[in-house]
Tab-separated table of C-alpha atoms and ligand atoms in Angstrom:
chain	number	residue	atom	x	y	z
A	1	UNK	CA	39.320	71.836	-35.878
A	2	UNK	CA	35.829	72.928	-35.979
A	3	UNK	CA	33.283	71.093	-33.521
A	4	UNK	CA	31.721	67.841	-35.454
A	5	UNK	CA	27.947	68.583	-35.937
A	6	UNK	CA	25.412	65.995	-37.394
A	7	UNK	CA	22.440	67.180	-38.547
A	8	UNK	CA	18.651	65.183	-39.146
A	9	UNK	CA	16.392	67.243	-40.874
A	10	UNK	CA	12.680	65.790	-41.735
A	11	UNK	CA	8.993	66.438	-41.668
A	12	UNK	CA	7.178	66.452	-38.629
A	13	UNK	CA	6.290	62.808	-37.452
A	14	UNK	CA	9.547	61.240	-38.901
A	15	UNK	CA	11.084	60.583	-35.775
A	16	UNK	CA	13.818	62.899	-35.680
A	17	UNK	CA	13.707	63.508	-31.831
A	18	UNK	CA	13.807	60.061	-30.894
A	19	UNK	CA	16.512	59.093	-33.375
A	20	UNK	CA	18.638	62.722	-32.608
A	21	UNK	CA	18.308	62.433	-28.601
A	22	UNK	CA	19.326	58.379	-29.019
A	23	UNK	CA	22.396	59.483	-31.731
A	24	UNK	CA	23.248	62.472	-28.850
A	25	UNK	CA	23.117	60.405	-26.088
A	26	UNK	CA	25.412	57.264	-27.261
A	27	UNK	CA	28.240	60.077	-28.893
A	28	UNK	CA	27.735	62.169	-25.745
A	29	UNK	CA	27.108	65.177	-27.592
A	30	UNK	CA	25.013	67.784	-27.404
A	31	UNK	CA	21.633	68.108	-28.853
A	32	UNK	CA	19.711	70.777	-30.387
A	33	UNK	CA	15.912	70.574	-31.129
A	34	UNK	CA	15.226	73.598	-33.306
A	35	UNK	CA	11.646	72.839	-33.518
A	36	UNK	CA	11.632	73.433	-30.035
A	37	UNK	CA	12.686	77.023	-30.532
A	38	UNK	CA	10.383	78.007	-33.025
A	39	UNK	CA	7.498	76.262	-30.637
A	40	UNK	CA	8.520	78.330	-28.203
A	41	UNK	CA	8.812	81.636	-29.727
A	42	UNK	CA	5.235	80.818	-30.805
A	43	UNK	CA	4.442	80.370	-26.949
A	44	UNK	CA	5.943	83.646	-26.320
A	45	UNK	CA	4.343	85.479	-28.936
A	46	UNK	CA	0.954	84.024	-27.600
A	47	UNK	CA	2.084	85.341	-24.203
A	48	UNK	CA	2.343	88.954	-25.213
A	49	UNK	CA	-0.403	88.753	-27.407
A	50	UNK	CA	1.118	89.412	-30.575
A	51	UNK	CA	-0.420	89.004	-33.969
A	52	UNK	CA	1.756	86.429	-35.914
A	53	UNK	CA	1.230	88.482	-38.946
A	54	UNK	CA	2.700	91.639	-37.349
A	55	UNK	CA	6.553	90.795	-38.683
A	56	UNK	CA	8.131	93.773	-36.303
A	57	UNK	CA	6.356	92.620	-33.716
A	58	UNK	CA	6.923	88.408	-33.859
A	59	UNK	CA	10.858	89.356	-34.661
A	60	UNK	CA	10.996	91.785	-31.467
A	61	UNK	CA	9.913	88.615	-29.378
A	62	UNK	CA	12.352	86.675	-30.913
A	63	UNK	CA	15.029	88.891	-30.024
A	64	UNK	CA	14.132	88.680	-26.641
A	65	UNK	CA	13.386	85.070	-26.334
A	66	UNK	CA	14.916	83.526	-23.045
A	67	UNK	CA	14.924	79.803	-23.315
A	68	UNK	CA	17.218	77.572	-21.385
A	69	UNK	CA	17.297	73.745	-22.720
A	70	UNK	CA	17.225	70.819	-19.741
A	71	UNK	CA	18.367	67.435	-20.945
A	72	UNK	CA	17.314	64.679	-19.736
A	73	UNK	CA	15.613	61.688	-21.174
A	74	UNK	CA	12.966	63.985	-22.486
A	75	UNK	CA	14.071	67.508	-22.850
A	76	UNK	CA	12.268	70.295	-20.882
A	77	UNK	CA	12.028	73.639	-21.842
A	78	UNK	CA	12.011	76.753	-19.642
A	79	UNK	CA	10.330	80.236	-20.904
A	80	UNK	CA	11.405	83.679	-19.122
A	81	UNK	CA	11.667	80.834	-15.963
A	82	UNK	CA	8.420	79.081	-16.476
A	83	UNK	CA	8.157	75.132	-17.557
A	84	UNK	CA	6.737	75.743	-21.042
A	85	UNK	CA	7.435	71.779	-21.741
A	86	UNK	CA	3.364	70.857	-21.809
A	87	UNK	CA	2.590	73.453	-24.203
A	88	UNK	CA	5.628	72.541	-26.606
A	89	UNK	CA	3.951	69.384	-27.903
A	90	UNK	CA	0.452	70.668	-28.502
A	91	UNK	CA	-0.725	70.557	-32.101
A	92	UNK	CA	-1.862	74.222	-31.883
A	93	UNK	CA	1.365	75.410	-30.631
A	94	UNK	CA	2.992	73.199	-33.704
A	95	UNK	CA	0.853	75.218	-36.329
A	96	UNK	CA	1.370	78.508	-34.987
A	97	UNK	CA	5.242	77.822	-35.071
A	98	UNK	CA	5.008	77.238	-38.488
A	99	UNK	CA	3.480	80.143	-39.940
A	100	UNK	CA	6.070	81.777	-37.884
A	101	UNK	CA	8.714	79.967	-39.020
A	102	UNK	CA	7.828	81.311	-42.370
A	103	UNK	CA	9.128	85.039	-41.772
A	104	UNK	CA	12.686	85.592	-43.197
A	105	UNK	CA	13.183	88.016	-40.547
A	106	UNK	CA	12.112	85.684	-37.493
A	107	UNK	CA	14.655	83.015	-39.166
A	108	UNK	CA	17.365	85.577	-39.193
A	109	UNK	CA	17.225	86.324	-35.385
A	110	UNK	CA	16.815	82.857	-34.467
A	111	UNK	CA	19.797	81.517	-36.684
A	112	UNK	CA	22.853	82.562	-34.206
A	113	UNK	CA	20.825	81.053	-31.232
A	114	UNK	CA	20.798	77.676	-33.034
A	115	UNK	CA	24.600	77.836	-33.662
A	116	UNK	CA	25.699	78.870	-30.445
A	117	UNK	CA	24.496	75.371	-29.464
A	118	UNK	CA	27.628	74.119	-31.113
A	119	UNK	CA	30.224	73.165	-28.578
A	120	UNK	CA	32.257	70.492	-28.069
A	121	UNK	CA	32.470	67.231	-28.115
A	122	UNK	CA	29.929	67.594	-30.707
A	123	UNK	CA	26.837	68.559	-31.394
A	124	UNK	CA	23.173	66.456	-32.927
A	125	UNK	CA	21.191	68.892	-34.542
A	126	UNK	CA	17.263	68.049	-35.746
A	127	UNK	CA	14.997	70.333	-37.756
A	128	UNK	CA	13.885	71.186	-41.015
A	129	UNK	CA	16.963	73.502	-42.421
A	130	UNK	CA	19.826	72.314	-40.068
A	131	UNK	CA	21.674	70.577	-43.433
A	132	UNK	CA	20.918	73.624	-45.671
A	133	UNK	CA	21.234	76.699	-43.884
A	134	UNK	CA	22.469	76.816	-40.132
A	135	UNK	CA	25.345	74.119	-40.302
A	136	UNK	CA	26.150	73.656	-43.869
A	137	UNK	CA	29.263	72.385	-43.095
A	138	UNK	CA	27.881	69.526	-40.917
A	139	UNK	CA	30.161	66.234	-40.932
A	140	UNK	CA	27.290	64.052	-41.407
A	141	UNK	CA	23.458	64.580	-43.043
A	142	UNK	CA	20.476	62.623	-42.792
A	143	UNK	CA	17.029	63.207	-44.144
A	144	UNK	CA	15.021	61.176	-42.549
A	145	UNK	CA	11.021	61.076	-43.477
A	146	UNK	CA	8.135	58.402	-43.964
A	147	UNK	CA	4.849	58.516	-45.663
A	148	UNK	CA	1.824	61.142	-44.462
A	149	UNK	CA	-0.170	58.520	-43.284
A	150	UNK	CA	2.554	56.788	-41.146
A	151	UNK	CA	3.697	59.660	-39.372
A	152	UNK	CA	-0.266	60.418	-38.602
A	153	UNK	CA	-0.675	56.724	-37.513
A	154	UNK	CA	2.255	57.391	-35.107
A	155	UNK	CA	1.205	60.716	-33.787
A	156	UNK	CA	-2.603	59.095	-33.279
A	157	UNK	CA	-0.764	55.844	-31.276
A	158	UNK	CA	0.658	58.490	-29.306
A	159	UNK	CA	-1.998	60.531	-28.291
A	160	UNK	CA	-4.161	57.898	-27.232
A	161	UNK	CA	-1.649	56.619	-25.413
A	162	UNK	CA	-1.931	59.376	-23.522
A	163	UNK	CA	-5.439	59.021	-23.249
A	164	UNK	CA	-5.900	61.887	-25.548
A	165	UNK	CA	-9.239	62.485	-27.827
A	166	UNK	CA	-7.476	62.008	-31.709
A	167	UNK	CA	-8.938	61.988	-35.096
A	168	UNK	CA	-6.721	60.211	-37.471
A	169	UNK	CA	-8.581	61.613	-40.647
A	170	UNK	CA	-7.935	65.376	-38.774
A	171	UNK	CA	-4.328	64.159	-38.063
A	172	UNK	CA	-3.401	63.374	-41.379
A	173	UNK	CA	-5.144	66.605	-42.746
A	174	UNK	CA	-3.069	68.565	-40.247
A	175	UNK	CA	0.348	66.896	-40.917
A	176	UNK	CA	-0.098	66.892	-44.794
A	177	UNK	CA	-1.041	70.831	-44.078
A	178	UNK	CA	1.902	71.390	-42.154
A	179	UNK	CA	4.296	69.400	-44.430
A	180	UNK	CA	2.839	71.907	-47.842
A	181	UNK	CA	3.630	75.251	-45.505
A	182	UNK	CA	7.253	73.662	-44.892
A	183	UNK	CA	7.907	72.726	-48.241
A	184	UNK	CA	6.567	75.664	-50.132
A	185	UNK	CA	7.620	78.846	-47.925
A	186	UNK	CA	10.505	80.599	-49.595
A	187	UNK	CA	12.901	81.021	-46.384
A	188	UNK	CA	14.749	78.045	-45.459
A	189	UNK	CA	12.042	75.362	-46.836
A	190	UNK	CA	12.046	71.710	-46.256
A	191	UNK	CA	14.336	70.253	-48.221
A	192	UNK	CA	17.343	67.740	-48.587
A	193	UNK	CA	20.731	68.929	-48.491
A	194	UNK	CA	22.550	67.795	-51.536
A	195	UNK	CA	24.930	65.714	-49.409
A	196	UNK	CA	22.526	64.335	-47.162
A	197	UNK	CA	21.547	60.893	-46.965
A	198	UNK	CA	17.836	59.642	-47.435
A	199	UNK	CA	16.338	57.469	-44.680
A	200	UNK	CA	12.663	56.216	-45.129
A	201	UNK	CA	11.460	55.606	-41.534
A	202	UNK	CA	8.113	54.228	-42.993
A	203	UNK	CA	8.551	50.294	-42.597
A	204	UNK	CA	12.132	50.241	-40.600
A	205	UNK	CA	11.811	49.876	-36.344
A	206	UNK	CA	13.487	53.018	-34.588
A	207	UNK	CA	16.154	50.896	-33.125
A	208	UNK	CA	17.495	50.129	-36.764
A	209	UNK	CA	17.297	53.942	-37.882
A	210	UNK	CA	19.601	54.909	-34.827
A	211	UNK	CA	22.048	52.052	-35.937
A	212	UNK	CA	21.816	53.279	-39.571
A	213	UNK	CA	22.892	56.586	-38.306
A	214	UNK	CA	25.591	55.775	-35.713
A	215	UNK	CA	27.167	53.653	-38.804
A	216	UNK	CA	27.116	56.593	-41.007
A	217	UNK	CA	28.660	59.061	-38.522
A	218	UNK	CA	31.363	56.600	-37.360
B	301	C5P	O1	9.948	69.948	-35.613
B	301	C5P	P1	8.732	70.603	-35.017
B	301	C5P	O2	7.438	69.967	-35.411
B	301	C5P	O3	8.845	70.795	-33.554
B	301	C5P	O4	8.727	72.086	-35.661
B	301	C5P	C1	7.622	72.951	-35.558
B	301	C5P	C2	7.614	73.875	-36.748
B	301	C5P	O5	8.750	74.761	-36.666
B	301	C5P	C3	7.755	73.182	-38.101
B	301	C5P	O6	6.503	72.802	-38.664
B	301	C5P	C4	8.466	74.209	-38.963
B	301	C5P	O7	7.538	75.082	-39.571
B	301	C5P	C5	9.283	75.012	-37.962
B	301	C5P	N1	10.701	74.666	-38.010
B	301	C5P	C6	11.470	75.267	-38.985
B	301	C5P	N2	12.811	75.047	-39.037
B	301	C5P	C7	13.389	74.220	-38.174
B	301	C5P	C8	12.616	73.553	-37.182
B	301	C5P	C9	11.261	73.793	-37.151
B	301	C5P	O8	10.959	76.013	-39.801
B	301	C5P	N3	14.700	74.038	-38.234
């Protein structure tokens, strides 16, 4: 039998890594943040100072990406053996992972990394395409999204709770931004898997979206 995979795809700001890591943690399966990956390959690329337009180039880092994944309550990420987990989260890096993201090519190298994180006893799996194109046989779906301005609102709580300078007007520009490049690129967009199901984060506490989805998968 093939290793159970459940799979939370979702705009940026939805909450997928809270409610993914939370889903992982109570099943005691593994967890895969594919965001993370393209992030990091945008890190990379940065590091050799590649020009994300050059496609031979970008994909040539992503074949030689070395990331190892450290789970713990947050998840740190380690770059050709350097802590890379400060720059993950930055808005910049977030952009630049998305017009990467966009290259067929970059998508195709990166799509047997995100599937070797399949093991057993299972595996949670967050991200944009995880439903539609790298586990379409997942047991369970979930789209999970909320309004532009709620996710910004979030994002902005966050920031200056971290006693970070934020804009909220600039926040929302950037997320509603970000959302158009995911939903209109033609390689893997943003989309719901037919069989998914549709959670609107908007008005509903995190606590009752993890119970929504630990229901569903049981
Ligand atoms: O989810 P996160 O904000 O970390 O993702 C950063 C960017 O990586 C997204 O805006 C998207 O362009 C890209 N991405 C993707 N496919 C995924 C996960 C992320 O294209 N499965």
């Amino acid at each position: 039998m093939s290793v159970p995979v459940l799979t939370i795809d979702g705009p940026s700001g939805a909450g997928k890594g809270t409610v993914s890591r939370a889903v992982a943690k109570i099943k005691g399966w593994h967890y895969l943040d594919s965001g993370s990956i393209y992030r990091a390959l945008a890190i990379a690329a940065a590091a050799a100072k590649t020009d994300l337009q050059d496609v031979a180039a970008v994909t040539e880092v992503a074949e030689n990406l070395q990331l190892t994944f450290v789970c713990g309550d947050e998840l740190t990420v380690i770059l050709d053996g350097r802590d890379i987990t400060p720059q993950l989260g930055l808005e910049s890096t977030g952009h630049a992972a998305s017009i990467i993201a966009a290259l067929p090519a970059v998508r195709r190298v990166l799509l047997q990394k995100q599937q070797d994180f399949r093991k057993p006893p299972g595996l949670v799996a967050d991200g944009r395409d995880m439903g539609t194109v790298v586990f379409p046989d997942a047991v369970c779906k979930v789209f999970l999204t909320a309004s532009a301005a709620k996710r910004a609102e979030r994002r902005y709580k966050q920031l200056i709770e971290k006693g970070i300078d934020a804009n909220l007007c600039q926040i929302t520009h950037e997320i509603e931004e970000r959302d158009r490049r995911d939903q209109e690129r033609k390689a893997a967009p943003l989309a719901m898997a037919e069989d998914a199901y549709y959670i609107d984060s908007s008005t509903l506490p995190v606590g009752d979206v993890i119970a929504e989805v630990i229901k569903l998968i049981s």
